[in-house]
């Protein structure tokens, strides 16, 4: 029953955003070096940055910054001067920026071939709907829960609008576990490689290079992360 509610509220978050982040948009040049995103799952502004990454089929190294998180929040303060999320680092251009609307515009300008969709543009429409999406999942992926830090980042195959991927990302976020986000939304040219690697087209798919574990199924991923990294 709890699981059904979990999936239903995550689906509501997807619906609140009109499904933005299900399918890739028009792609531009590809970055050579991996982008870095400091964010937390429950933050409506961070959602916009993650949606832009999905639409543009961009992978990123994600550093979760839940409230109370001891590690990556401090890095953002040290780099940018304040605790504000999302924060994007692009090692290809040396650019580092706050402000979700600026991040979306930057990503579309450098790695897209068109404008962001209306729901991801500047203004009330995106702010209200991203807020509603966060309200559908109150507190999930918002606060830090003590966890052991992994030696190497984990890897997650995902796309922003998937209700199941959201559940996995929330767990990674609360435990402040960094991960390489592989975006494989519908239409992604990376899907074939993913299927060759994993055996089927299903997300979320988690790989933990620290233990050799690899698995599908959001509920199994949450259980694995809790067992492996959460601390009492
Ligand atoms: N206008 C900014 C607003 C960003 C913002 O207010 N983010 C909140 C999280 S939703 C934040 O950084 N709060 C400080 C904190 O979490 O410590 C944007 O669009 O990026």
JSON list of C-alpha atoms and ligand atoms in Angstrom, two decimals, residues 40 42-46 48 65-68 73 83-87 98-103 127 142, ligand 1:
[
{"chain": "A", "resi": 40, "resn": "UNK", "atom": "CA", "xyz": [18.67, 18.45, -4.17]},
{"chain": "A", "resi": 42, "resn": "UNK", "atom": "CA", "xyz": [12.98, 18.27, -3.53]},
{"chain": "A", "resi": 43, "resn": "UNK", "atom": "CA", "xyz": [14.03, 21.71, -4.72]},
{"chain": "A", "resi": 44, "resn": "UNK", "atom": "CA", "xyz": [11.69, 23.02, -7.46]},
{"chain": "A", "resi": 45, "resn": "UNK", "atom": "CA", "xyz": [14.47, 25.11, -9.02]},
{"chain": "A", "resi": 46, "resn": "UNK", "atom": "CA", "xyz": [16.85, 22.15, -9.14]},
{"chain": "A", "resi": 48, "resn": "UNK", "atom": "CA", "xyz": [14.37, 22.73, -13.85]},
{"chain": "A", "resi": 65, "resn": "UNK", "atom": "CA", "xyz": [23.00, 18.86, -1.36]},
{"chain": "A", "resi": 66, "resn": "UNK", "atom": "CA", "xyz": [20.13, 17.94, 0.98]},
{"chain": "A", "resi": 67, "resn": "UNK", "atom": "CA", "xyz": [19.47, 20.30, 3.88]},
{"chain": "A", "resi": 68, "resn": "UNK", "atom": "CA", "xyz": [21.92, 19.47, 6.66]},
{"chain": "A", "resi": 73, "resn": "UNK", "atom": "CA", "xyz": [26.76, 22.19, 0.42]},
{"chain": "A", "resi": 83, "resn": "UNK", "atom": "CA", "xyz": [24.30, 28.26, -0.13]},
{"chain": "A", "resi": 84, "resn": "UNK", "atom": "CA", "xyz": [21.94, 28.32, -3.08]},
{"chain": "A", "resi": 85, "resn": "UNK", "atom": "CA", "xyz": [20.86, 25.45, -5.30]},
{"chain": "A", "resi": 86, "resn": "UNK", "atom": "CA", "xyz": [21.02, 24.48, -8.12]},
{"chain": "A", "resi": 87, "resn": "UNK", "atom": "CA", "xyz": [24.66, 25.27, -8.92]},
{"chain": "A", "resi": 98, "resn": "UNK", "atom": "CA", "xyz": [23.55, 29.79, -9.80]},
{"chain": "A", "resi": 99, "resn": "UNK", "atom": "CA", "xyz": [19.94, 30.52, -10.82]},
{"chain": "A", "resi": 100, "resn": "UNK", "atom": "CA", "xyz": [17.88, 27.80, -12.44]},
{"chain": "A", "resi": 101, "resn": "UNK", "atom": "CA", "xyz": [16.65, 30.01, -15.29]},
{"chain": "A", "resi": 102, "resn": "UNK", "atom": "CA", "xyz": [20.21, 31.02, -16.13]},
{"chain": "A", "resi": 103, "resn": "UNK", "atom": "CA", "xyz": [21.34, 27.39, -15.96]},
{"chain": "A", "resi": 127, "resn": "UNK", "atom": "CA", "xyz": [7.82, 28.23, -11.14]},
{"chain": "A", "resi": 142, "resn": "UNK", "atom": "CA", "xyz": [15.03, 17.26, 1.08]},
{"chain": "B", "resi": 1, "resn": "LIG", "atom": "N1", "xyz": [16.14, 31.93, -8.04]},
{"chain": "B", "resi": 1, "resn": "LIG", "atom": "C1", "xyz": [16.88, 30.76, -7.65]},
{"chain": "B", "resi": 1, "resn": "LIG", "atom": "C2", "xyz": [16.22, 30.22, -6.39]},
{"chain": "B", "resi": 1, "resn": "LIG", "atom": "C3", "xyz": [16.99, 29.04, -5.85]},
{"chain": "B", "resi": 1, "resn": "LIG", "atom": "C4", "xyz": [16.55, 28.68, -4.46]},
{"chain": "B", "resi": 1, "resn": "LIG", "atom": "O1", "xyz": [15.87, 29.45, -3.76]},
{"chain": "B", "resi": 1, "resn": "LIG", "atom": "N2", "xyz": [16.93, 27.48, -4.03]},
{"chain": "B", "resi": 1, "resn": "LIG", "atom": "C5", "xyz": [16.69, 27.07, -2.66]},
{"chain": "B", "resi": 1, "resn": "LIG", "atom": "C6", "xyz": [16.31, 25.60, -2.63]},
{"chain": "B", "resi": 1, "resn": "LIG", "atom": "S1", "xyz": [14.75, 25.25, -3.43]},
{"chain": "B", "resi": 1, "resn": "LIG", "atom": "C7", "xyz": [17.94, 27.19, -1.86]},
{"chain": "B", "resi": 1, "resn": "LIG", "atom": "O2", "xyz": [19.03, 27.21, -2.40]},
{"chain": "B", "resi": 1, "resn": "LIG", "atom": "N3", "xyz": [17.82, 27.28, -0.53]},
{"chain": "B", "resi": 1, "resn": "LIG", "atom": "C8", "xyz": [18.93, 27.37, 0.34]},
{"chain": "B", "resi": 1, "resn": "LIG", "atom": "C9", "xyz": [19.20, 26.07, 1.00]},
{"chain": "B", "resi": 1, "resn": "LIG", "atom": "O3", "xyz": [18.64, 25.03, 0.63]},
{"chain": "B", "resi": 1, "resn": "LIG", "atom": "O4", "xyz": [20.01, 26.11, 1.92]},
{"chain": "B", "resi": 1, "resn": "LIG", "atom": "C10", "xyz": [16.86, 29.76, -8.78]},
{"chain": "B", "resi": 1, "resn": "LIG", "atom": "O5", "xyz": [15.94, 29.76, -9.60]},
{"chain": "B", "resi": 1, "resn": "LIG", "atom": "O6", "xyz": [17.81, 28.96, -8.88]}
]
